[in-house]
Structures are given as C-alpha cells and as structure tokens.
PDB file of C-alpha atoms and ligand atoms in Angstrom:
ATOM      1  CA  MET A   1      20.558 -10.352  18.668  1.00  0.00           C
ATOM      2  CA  SER A   2      19.329  -7.486  15.192  1.00  0.00           C
ATOM      3  CA  ARG A   3      21.049  -6.416  13.731  1.00  0.00           C
ATOM      4  CA  TYR A   4      19.535  -2.744  13.111  1.00  0.00           C
ATOM      5  CA  PRO A   5      19.322  -1.938  16.133  1.00  0.00           C
ATOM      6  CA  ALA A   6      18.174   0.913  16.210  1.00  0.00           C
ATOM      7  CA  ILE A   7      15.140   0.410  14.204  1.00  0.00           C
ATOM      8  CA  ARG A   8      12.125   0.459  16.434  1.00  0.00           C
ATOM      9  CA  GLY A   9       8.786   0.885  15.128  1.00  0.00           C
ATOM     10  CA  LEU A  10       7.671  -0.655  11.231  1.00  0.00           C
ATOM     11  CA  LEU A  11       5.617   1.631   8.662  1.00  0.00           C
ATOM     12  CA  PHE A  12       3.686  -1.114   6.476  1.00  0.00           C
ATOM     13  CA  ASP A  13       1.414  -0.281   3.309  1.00  0.00           C
ATOM     14  CA  LYS A  14      -1.101  -2.161   2.436  1.00  0.00           C
ATOM     15  CA  ASP A  15      -1.690  -3.249  -0.851  1.00  0.00           C
ATOM     16  CA  GLY A  16       0.178  -4.833  -2.674  1.00  0.00           C
ATOM     17  CA  THR A  17       3.085  -5.081   0.470  1.00  0.00           C
ATOM     18  CA  LEU A  18       0.256  -6.388   2.990  1.00  0.00           C
ATOM     19  CA  LEU A  19      -2.167  -7.973  -0.497  1.00  0.00           C
ATOM     20  CA  ASP A  20      -1.089 -10.594  -2.819  1.00  0.00           C
ATOM     21  CA  TYR A  21      -1.078  -7.398  -5.298  1.00  0.00           C
ATOM     22  CA  ALA A  22      -1.753  -9.800  -8.454  1.00  0.00           C
ATOM     23  CA  ALA A  23      -4.872 -12.262  -6.228  1.00  0.00           C
ATOM     24  CA  SER A  24      -6.728  -9.262  -5.356  1.00  0.00           C
ATOM     25  CA  TRP A  25      -6.985  -6.256  -6.608  1.00  0.00           C
ATOM     26  CA  PRO A  26      -6.801  -6.511 -10.669  1.00  0.00           C
ATOM     27  CA  PRO A  27     -10.617  -8.230 -11.061  1.00  0.00           C
ATOM     28  CA  ILE A  28     -11.720  -4.700  -8.620  1.00  0.00           C
ATOM     29  CA  ASN A  29      -9.449  -2.356 -10.887  1.00  0.00           C
ATOM     30  CA  ARG A  30     -11.940  -4.182 -13.800  1.00  0.00           C
ATOM     31  CA  GLU A  31     -15.312  -2.841 -12.027  1.00  0.00           C
ATOM     32  CA  ALA A  32     -13.381   0.070 -10.661  1.00  0.00           C
ATOM     33  CA  GLY A  33     -13.108   1.376 -14.859  1.00  0.00           C
ATOM     34  CA  LEU A  34     -16.557  -0.198 -14.957  1.00  0.00           C
ATOM     35  CA  LEU A  35     -18.460   1.522 -12.567  1.00  0.00           C
ATOM     36  CA  ALA A  36     -16.349   4.745 -13.292  1.00  0.00           C
ATOM     37  CA  ALA A  37     -17.140   4.542 -17.045  1.00  0.00           C
ATOM     38  CA  LYS A  38     -21.469   3.772 -16.027  1.00  0.00           C
ATOM     39  CA  GLY A  39     -21.043  -0.199 -18.186  1.00  0.00           C
ATOM     40  CA  ASP A  40     -19.215   1.450 -21.173  1.00  0.00           C
ATOM     41  CA  ALA A  41     -17.190  -1.510 -21.443  1.00  0.00           C
ATOM     42  CA  ALA A  42     -15.410   0.815 -24.304  1.00  0.00           C
ATOM     43  CA  LEU A  43     -14.370   4.071 -21.590  1.00  0.00           C
ATOM     44  CA  ALA A  44     -13.855   1.827 -18.956  1.00  0.00           C
ATOM     45  CA  ALA A  45     -10.993   0.061 -21.859  1.00  0.00           C
ATOM     46  CA  GLU A  46      -9.997   3.374 -22.284  1.00  0.00           C
ATOM     47  CA  LEU A  47      -9.661   4.382 -18.432  1.00  0.00           C
ATOM     48  CA  LEU A  48      -8.263   1.398 -17.711  1.00  0.00           C
ATOM     49  CA  ARG A  49      -5.994   2.330 -19.849  1.00  0.00           C
ATOM     50  CA  VAL A  50      -5.199   5.897 -18.888  1.00  0.00           C
ATOM     51  CA  ALA A  51      -4.361   4.581 -15.243  1.00  0.00           C
ATOM     52  CA  GLY A  52      -1.682   1.951 -16.776  1.00  0.00           C
ATOM     53  CA  GLY A  53      -4.365  -0.662 -16.570  1.00  0.00           C
ATOM     54  CA  ASP A  54      -3.813  -3.638 -18.307  1.00  0.00           C
ATOM     55  CA  PRO A  55      -7.618  -2.775 -20.159  1.00  0.00           C
ATOM     56  CA  VAL A  56      -8.739  -6.984 -20.288  1.00  0.00           C
ATOM     57  CA  THR A  57      -6.979  -8.391 -16.835  1.00  0.00           C
ATOM     58  CA  GLY A  58      -6.954  -4.988 -14.838  1.00  0.00           C
ATOM     59  CA  PHE A  59      -3.588  -6.248 -13.954  1.00  0.00           C
ATOM     60  CA  ALA A  60      -1.184  -2.640 -12.377  1.00  0.00           C
ATOM     61  CA  LEU A  61       1.267  -2.327 -14.390  1.00  0.00           C
ATOM     62  CA  GLY A  62       4.161  -1.108 -12.196  1.00  0.00           C
ATOM     63  CA  ASP A  63       3.662   2.050 -10.133  1.00  0.00           C
ATOM     64  CA  CYS A  64       1.714   3.293 -12.399  1.00  0.00           C
ATOM     65  CA  LEU A  65      -1.934   5.886 -11.178  1.00  0.00           C
ATOM     66  CA  LEU A  66      -3.940   2.543 -10.433  1.00  0.00           C
ATOM     67  CA  ALA A  67      -1.619   0.959  -8.540  1.00  0.00           C
ATOM     68  CA  VAL A  68       0.166   3.475  -7.095  1.00  0.00           C
ATOM     69  CA  GLY A  69      -2.412   6.489  -6.860  1.00  0.00           C
ATOM     70  CA  ASN A  70      -5.428   7.355  -4.314  1.00  0.00           C
ATOM     71  CA  THR A  71      -8.543   7.392  -5.063  1.00  0.00           C
ATOM     72  CA  GLN A  72      -8.350  11.242  -5.789  1.00  0.00           C
ATOM     73  CA  GLU A  73      -6.219  11.416  -8.754  1.00  0.00           C
ATOM     74  CA  LEU A  74      -7.576   8.177 -10.230  1.00  0.00           C
ATOM     75  CA  ALA A  75     -10.704  10.388  -9.775  1.00  0.00           C
ATOM     76  CA  GLU A  76      -9.474  13.112 -10.840  1.00  0.00           C
ATOM     77  CA  ALA A  77      -7.724  11.440 -14.025  1.00  0.00           C
ATOM     78  CA  TRP A  78     -10.766   9.349 -15.489  1.00  0.00           C
ATOM     79  CA  CYS A  79     -12.935  12.327 -14.500  1.00  0.00           C
ATOM     80  CA  ASP A  80     -10.370  13.727 -17.314  1.00  0.00           C
ATOM     81  CA  ALA A  81     -10.872  10.809 -20.372  1.00  0.00           C
ATOM     82  CA  GLY A  82     -14.003  11.279 -19.965  1.00  0.00           C
ATOM     83  CA  SER A  83     -15.601   9.000 -16.965  1.00  0.00           C
ATOM     84  CA  PRO A  84     -19.562  10.772 -17.022  1.00  0.00           C
ATOM     85  CA  PHE A  85     -18.912  11.018 -13.335  1.00  0.00           C
ATOM     86  CA  VAL A  86     -18.829  13.766 -11.567  1.00  0.00           C
ATOM     87  CA  LEU A  87     -15.171  13.861  -9.758  1.00  0.00           C
ATOM     88  CA  ALA A  88     -16.882  14.236  -6.152  1.00  0.00           C
ATOM     89  CA  ASP A  89     -19.495  11.418  -6.797  1.00  0.00           C
ATOM     90  CA  LEU A  90     -17.250   9.174  -8.527  1.00  0.00           C
ATOM     91  CA  ILE A  91     -14.298   9.801  -5.835  1.00  0.00           C
ATOM     92  CA  PHE A  92     -17.078   8.120  -2.990  1.00  0.00           C
ATOM     93  CA  ALA A  93     -18.236   5.172  -5.711  1.00  0.00           C
ATOM     94  CA  LEU A  94     -14.567   4.208  -6.600  1.00  0.00           C
ATOM     95  CA  ASP A  95     -14.003   4.719  -2.433  1.00  0.00           C
ATOM     96  CA  ALA A  96     -17.614   2.128  -1.498  1.00  0.00           C
ATOM     97  CA  LEU A  97     -15.718  -0.540  -3.675  1.00  0.00           C
ATOM     98  CA  PHE A  98     -12.734  -0.429  -2.819  1.00  0.00           C
ATOM     99  CA  GLN A  99     -14.384  -0.422   0.632  1.00  0.00           C
ATOM    100  CA  GLY A 100     -16.522  -3.085  -0.035  1.00  0.00           C
ATOM    101  CA  SER A 101     -13.885  -5.777  -1.054  1.00  0.00           C
ATOM    102  CA  ILE A 102     -12.199  -5.946   1.618  1.00  0.00           C
ATOM    103  CA  ALA A 103     -13.081  -9.544   1.248  1.00  0.00           C
ATOM    104  CA  ARG A 104     -11.812 -10.663  -1.534  1.00  0.00           C
ATOM    105  CA  MET A 105      -8.002  -9.981  -0.658  1.00  0.00           C
ATOM    106  CA  VAL A 106      -5.311 -11.623  -0.124  1.00  0.00           C
ATOM    107  CA  PRO A 107      -3.368 -11.735   2.857  1.00  0.00           C
ATOM    108  CA  VAL A 108       0.451 -12.569   1.241  1.00  0.00           C
ATOM    109  CA  CYS A 109       0.800 -14.375   4.361  1.00  0.00           C
ATOM    110  CA  PRO A 110      -1.026 -15.400   7.889  1.00  0.00           C
ATOM    111  CA  LEU A 111      -1.526 -11.432   9.188  1.00  0.00           C
ATOM    112  CA  ASP A 112      -1.682 -11.820  12.765  1.00  0.00           C
ATOM    113  CA  ASP A 113       0.662 -14.448  13.427  1.00  0.00           C
ATOM    114  CA  LEU A 114       3.196 -12.032  11.189  1.00  0.00           C
ATOM    115  CA  PHE A 115       2.085  -8.643  12.982  1.00  0.00           C
ATOM    116  CA  THR A 116       1.656 -10.606  16.200  1.00  0.00           C
ATOM    117  CA  ARG A 117       5.577 -11.659  16.194  1.00  0.00           C
ATOM    118  CA  LEU A 118       7.023  -8.694  14.993  1.00  0.00           C
ATOM    119  CA  ARG A 119       4.464  -6.641  18.096  1.00  0.00           C
ATOM    120  CA  GLY A 120       6.469  -8.890  20.700  1.00  0.00           C
ATOM    121  CA  ALA A 121       9.787  -8.441  19.544  1.00  0.00           C
ATOM    122  CA  GLY A 122       8.975  -4.571  20.580  1.00  0.00           C
ATOM    123  CA  PHE A 123       8.362  -3.316  16.761  1.00  0.00           C
ATOM    124  CA  THR A 124       5.880  -1.109  17.336  1.00  0.00           C
ATOM    125  CA  LEU A 125       3.513  -1.391  14.141  1.00  0.00           C
ATOM    126  CA  GLY A 126       2.213   1.579  11.726  1.00  0.00           C
ATOM    127  CA  ILE A 127      -0.287   1.533   7.745  1.00  0.00           C
ATOM    128  CA  ALA A 128      -0.129   3.838   5.745  1.00  0.00           C
ATOM    129  CA  SER A 129      -2.263   3.414   2.938  1.00  0.00           C
ATOM    130  CA  SER A 130      -3.104   5.184  -0.067  1.00  0.00           C
ATOM    131  CA  ASP A 131      -5.938   3.938   0.905  1.00  0.00           C
ATOM    132  CA  SER A 132      -9.304   5.597   2.678  1.00  0.00           C
ATOM    133  CA  ILE A 133      -8.542   5.338   5.917  1.00  0.00           C
ATOM    134  CA  ALA A 134     -12.122   3.409   6.485  1.00  0.00           C
ATOM    135  CA  SER A 135     -10.758   0.187   3.668  1.00  0.00           C
ATOM    136  CA  VAL A 136      -7.643   0.837   6.675  1.00  0.00           C
ATOM    137  CA  THR A 137      -9.036   0.529   9.296  1.00  0.00           C
ATOM    138  CA  ALA A 138     -11.557  -2.215   8.230  1.00  0.00           C
ATOM    139  CA  THR A 139      -9.056  -4.526   6.058  1.00  0.00           C
ATOM    140  CA  ALA A 140      -6.855  -4.665  10.235  1.00  0.00           C
ATOM    141  CA  ALA A 141      -9.723  -5.859  11.273  1.00  0.00           C
ATOM    142  CA  HIS A 142     -10.946  -7.917   8.535  1.00  0.00           C
ATOM    143  CA  PHE A 143      -7.301  -9.991   9.348  1.00  0.00           C
ATOM    144  CA  GLY A 144      -7.214  -9.851  12.566  1.00  0.00           C
ATOM    145  CA  ILE A 145      -4.633  -6.378  13.168  1.00  0.00           C
ATOM    146  CA  ALA A 146      -6.331  -3.918  14.107  1.00  0.00           C
ATOM    147  CA  ASP A 147      -4.647  -4.802  18.000  1.00  0.00           C
ATOM    148  CA  THR A 148      -1.224  -4.824  17.212  1.00  0.00           C
ATOM    149  CA  LEU A 149      -1.441  -1.643  15.395  1.00  0.00           C
ATOM    150  CA  ALA A 150      -0.587   1.645  16.912  1.00  0.00           C
ATOM    151  CA  PHE A 151      -1.123   3.925  13.849  1.00  0.00           C
ATOM    152  CA  MET A 152      -2.876   3.163  10.798  1.00  0.00           C
ATOM    153  CA  THR A 153      -3.499   6.274   7.450  1.00  0.00           C
ATOM    154  CA  GLY A 154      -5.280   6.965   4.823  1.00  0.00           C
ATOM    155  CA  TYR A 155      -5.092   9.110   1.812  1.00  0.00           C
ATOM    156  CA  ASP A 156      -7.220  10.777   3.295  1.00  0.00           C
ATOM    157  CA  SER A 157      -5.941  11.503   7.334  1.00  0.00           C
ATOM    158  CA  GLY A 158      -4.842  15.024   6.333  1.00  0.00           C
ATOM    159  CA  HIS A 159      -1.525  13.618   6.291  1.00  0.00           C
ATOM    160  CA  GLY A 160      -0.405  14.170   2.101  1.00  0.00           C
ATOM    161  CA  ALA A 161       0.383  12.072   0.259  1.00  0.00           C
ATOM    162  CA  LYS A 162       3.013   9.328  -1.842  1.00  0.00           C
ATOM    163  CA  PRO A 163       5.488  10.067  -2.276  1.00  0.00           C
ATOM    164  CA  ALA A 164       5.842  13.635  -0.014  1.00  0.00           C
ATOM    165  CA  ALA A 165       7.022  12.961   3.472  1.00  0.00           C
ATOM    166  CA  GLY A 166       3.222  13.274   5.581  1.00  0.00           C
ATOM    167  CA  MET A 167       2.297  10.047   6.645  1.00  0.00           C
ATOM    168  CA  ALA A 168       5.502   8.478   7.564  1.00  0.00           C
ATOM    169  CA  LEU A 169       6.145  11.902   9.797  1.00  0.00           C
ATOM    170  CA  ALA A 170       2.341  11.619  11.486  1.00  0.00           C
ATOM    171  CA  PHE A 171       3.545   7.609  12.515  1.00  0.00           C
ATOM    172  CA  CYS A 172       6.622   9.014  14.464  1.00  0.00           C
ATOM    173  CA  ALA A 173       4.592  11.951  15.946  1.00  0.00           C
ATOM    174  CA  ALA A 174       1.945   9.653  16.783  1.00  0.00           C
ATOM    175  CA  THR A 175       4.546   6.409  18.681  1.00  0.00           C
ATOM    176  CA  GLY A 176       6.850   9.017  19.914  1.00  0.00           C
ATOM    177  CA  LEU A 177       9.539   7.291  17.601  1.00  0.00           C
ATOM    178  CA  GLU A 178      12.446   9.670  15.229  1.00  0.00           C
ATOM    179  CA  PRO A 179      12.099   9.128  11.228  1.00  0.00           C
ATOM    180  CA  ALA A 180      15.674   7.409  11.491  1.00  0.00           C
ATOM    181  CA  GLU A 181      14.234   5.010  14.057  1.00  0.00           C
ATOM    182  CA  ILE A 182      11.434   3.599  11.865  1.00  0.00           C
ATOM    183  CA  ALA A 183      11.548   1.168   8.531  1.00  0.00           C
ATOM    184  CA  MET A 184       9.380   1.808   4.809  1.00  0.00           C
ATOM    185  CA  ILE A 185       7.950  -1.498   3.638  1.00  0.00           C
ATOM    186  CA  GLY A 186       6.460  -0.903   0.664  1.00  0.00           C
ATOM    187  CA  ASP A 187       6.434  -2.035  -3.188  1.00  0.00           C
ATOM    188  CA  SER A 188       6.263   1.070  -5.094  1.00  0.00           C
ATOM    189  CA  ARG A 189       8.394   3.511  -5.615  1.00  0.00           C
ATOM    190  CA  HIS A 190       6.207   5.933  -4.206  1.00  0.00           C
ATOM    191  CA  ASP A 191       7.162   3.914  -0.768  1.00  0.00           C
ATOM    192  CA  MET A 192      10.465   4.175  -0.197  1.00  0.00           C
ATOM    193  CA  GLU A 193      10.156   7.749  -1.722  1.00  0.00           C
ATOM    194  CA  MET A 194       8.329   8.892   1.120  1.00  0.00           C
ATOM    195  CA  GLY A 195      10.933   6.929   3.471  1.00  0.00           C
ATOM    196  CA  ARG A 196      13.688   8.221   1.764  1.00  0.00           C
ATOM    197  CA  ALA A 197      11.298  12.409   2.046  1.00  0.00           C
ATOM    198  CA  ALA A 198      10.664  11.215   5.893  1.00  0.00           C
ATOM    199  CA  GLY A 199      14.347  11.005   6.285  1.00  0.00           C
ATOM    200  CA  ALA A 200      13.411   6.635   7.656  1.00  0.00           C
ATOM    201  CA  GLY A 201      15.868   3.881   9.181  1.00  0.00           C
ATOM    202  CA  LEU A 202      15.725   2.299   6.420  1.00  0.00           C
ATOM    203  CA  ARG A 203      13.623   1.531   3.036  1.00  0.00           C
ATOM    204  CA  ILE A 204      12.618  -2.441   2.532  1.00  0.00           C
ATOM    205  CA  GLY A 205      10.288  -2.803  -0.909  1.00  0.00           C
ATOM    206  CA  VAL A 206       8.645  -6.194  -1.113  1.00  0.00           C
ATOM    207  CA  LEU A 207       8.097  -7.505  -4.286  1.00  0.00           C
ATOM    208  CA  THR A 208       4.023  -8.991  -4.361  1.00  0.00           C
ATOM    209  CA  GLY A 209       2.705  -5.505  -5.906  1.00  0.00           C
ATOM    210  CA  ALA A 210       4.054  -2.634  -7.867  1.00  0.00           C
ATOM    211  CA  GLY A 211       7.093  -2.405  -8.530  1.00  0.00           C
ATOM    212  CA  THR A 212      10.332  -5.443  -9.556  1.00  0.00           C
ATOM    213  CA  ARG A 213      13.746  -5.317  -8.457  1.00  0.00           C
ATOM    214  CA  GLU A 214      13.808  -2.764 -11.958  1.00  0.00           C
ATOM    215  CA  THR A 215      12.455  -0.631  -9.986  1.00  0.00           C
ATOM    216  CA  LEU A 216      12.945  -1.209  -6.434  1.00  0.00           C
ATOM    217  CA  GLU A 217      16.109  -2.307  -5.779  1.00  0.00           C
ATOM    218  CA  PRO A 218      18.452   1.768  -6.224  1.00  0.00           C
ATOM    219  CA  VAL A 219      15.812   3.439  -4.303  1.00  0.00           C
ATOM    220  CA  SER A 220      15.229   1.503  -1.006  1.00  0.00           C
ATOM    221  CA  ASP A 221      17.775  -0.419   1.507  1.00  0.00           C
ATOM    222  CA  PHE A 222      16.272  -4.037   0.511  1.00  0.00           C
ATOM    223  CA  CYS A 223      14.433  -5.374  -1.891  1.00  0.00           C
ATOM    224  CA  LEU A 224      12.892  -8.208  -0.461  1.00  0.00           C
ATOM    225  CA  ASP A 225      10.566 -11.367  -2.251  1.00  0.00           C
ATOM    226  CA  SER A 226       8.318 -11.084   0.543  1.00  0.00           C
ATOM    227  CA  ILE A 227       6.971  -8.954   3.989  1.00  0.00           C
ATOM    228  CA  ILE A 228       8.039 -13.716   4.610  1.00  0.00           C
ATOM    229  CA  GLU A 229      11.748 -12.236   4.705  1.00  0.00           C
ATOM    230  CA  LEU A 230      11.061  -9.218   6.933  1.00  0.00           C
ATOM    231  CA  GLU A 231      12.465 -11.068  10.352  1.00  0.00           C
ATOM    232  CA  THR A 232      15.015 -12.666   8.933  1.00  0.00           C
ATOM    233  CA  THR A 233      15.693  -9.145   6.821  1.00  0.00           C
ATOM    234  CA  LEU A 234      15.526  -7.124  10.255  1.00  0.00           C
ATOM    235  CA  SER A 235      17.062  -9.515  12.487  1.00  0.00           C
ATOM    236  CA  ARG A 236      19.973 -11.198  10.966  1.00  0.00           C
ATOM    237  CA  ASN A 237      23.438 -11.164  12.788  1.00  0.00           C
TER     238      ASN A 237
HETATM  239 MG1   MG B   1       1.361  -0.263  -1.720  1.00  0.00          MG
END
C-alpha cells in the first residue's frame, strides 16, 4: 500500500537524476569548453571556471550553471566571457555536442526496468530537462524508456525554464493530473524549486548529481541517495 496514495505522476529531471552526473558529464563539459573556446585551452579553462566547472576534471560544482543551466544560459555566459562564437551558433554547436554524447551517458540504474515497474504500479511518468527536447527524446529512446513516458520536455519546448513552474504545469496539463498529484524528482535546487512553484505534492531530491544533502534537504520532502530508493520511499507503510 502506498504511503502517498495521492501521488499518481512522477516527473523526473534527466541529468544527475536518471543519469549519473559524475560518471557521465565531466569529459563532455571539458569538450564543451574547448568547443566554445574554438580550441584555445586557456580560454576553455576560463569558460569552465565561469560556469562553475573544474577546468582540469570538468566536474561541475553543486548547482552551478554547468550543472543546472540550459544551453542558452550557458552559451550566453560563455559569449559574455569571451567565446568567439556568435550566440546562436554556440547554442547550436553545444546542443549538437550534448545530443551526440548520449551513448556515453551512464544511467543511475537500469532505467527500462525501473520505469516499467513504476508504470506497472500505476504511475504516469514524465521527464522535464534543461537539455534540449531532441536530447531528451533521444535519451529516452537510447535507454528504452520512451514507451513508458507520457510526457517529455526540454528547455526549448516552450514551457519556460527551471526553476519556474512551467515545465511541471505542462506535465499536469498533458496528463490530466493536478499538481498535488505529482512528485518532482531531481538532483538540483532548481528541480525542487520548480516543484514548489508548481505546487507539486512531493519534492524528492537525489544525490547523483549537482546537489548535496546540505543543499537539497531544506527544499525537498525526501533526499534520497538515488532513484533506486524511489519505490521503497513511495510505498513505505
Ligand atoms: Mg539535473
């Protein structure tokens, strides 16, 4: 029996939530910096620093632009910091890099098994990401969860950007669920703040990405090590 019978929909962030951030993104962050710097290593290091990333490892510090920003926000910051690209060209190039990196992503767990079980338990599932909708769609296909999803949105889907409520409200509109019937699951404060702004019934932070227990606990109902604990948490008597 569910401890939270009112919760019928689960809206997941992607990076750092379904995908293990530390195992997936540092090398791609480094490549993004070099791309934006057109190969200038010193400028690439500066661009990573500006976005909150370690210039050597590419690891992004908690809740920094590199970890929680969307491509447009990142490209704007990098153009301001000296990237020789025109903004629109940099957005296009970064989105292409990110979309082309899906095969290198490491899932937190076998996502197809988890999502199939969650669907079987009656939950309506969705993904709300600050990545592009093309990347979200391709990620869902790559990991075999597309058929389990009722909703997907990216930063370029027209539902606004986190931490505003738009993406979560679009999930509700698409599925007929009330905000109080959904749980928002994510690795950053932006995800938890979006959940609060939308009136989500539960906000569940996970520690496989940009946040820490210190940053997530104050803004979430639960702070889990990962989505592996989700079923137990939702069904605990
Ligand atoms: Mg995330």
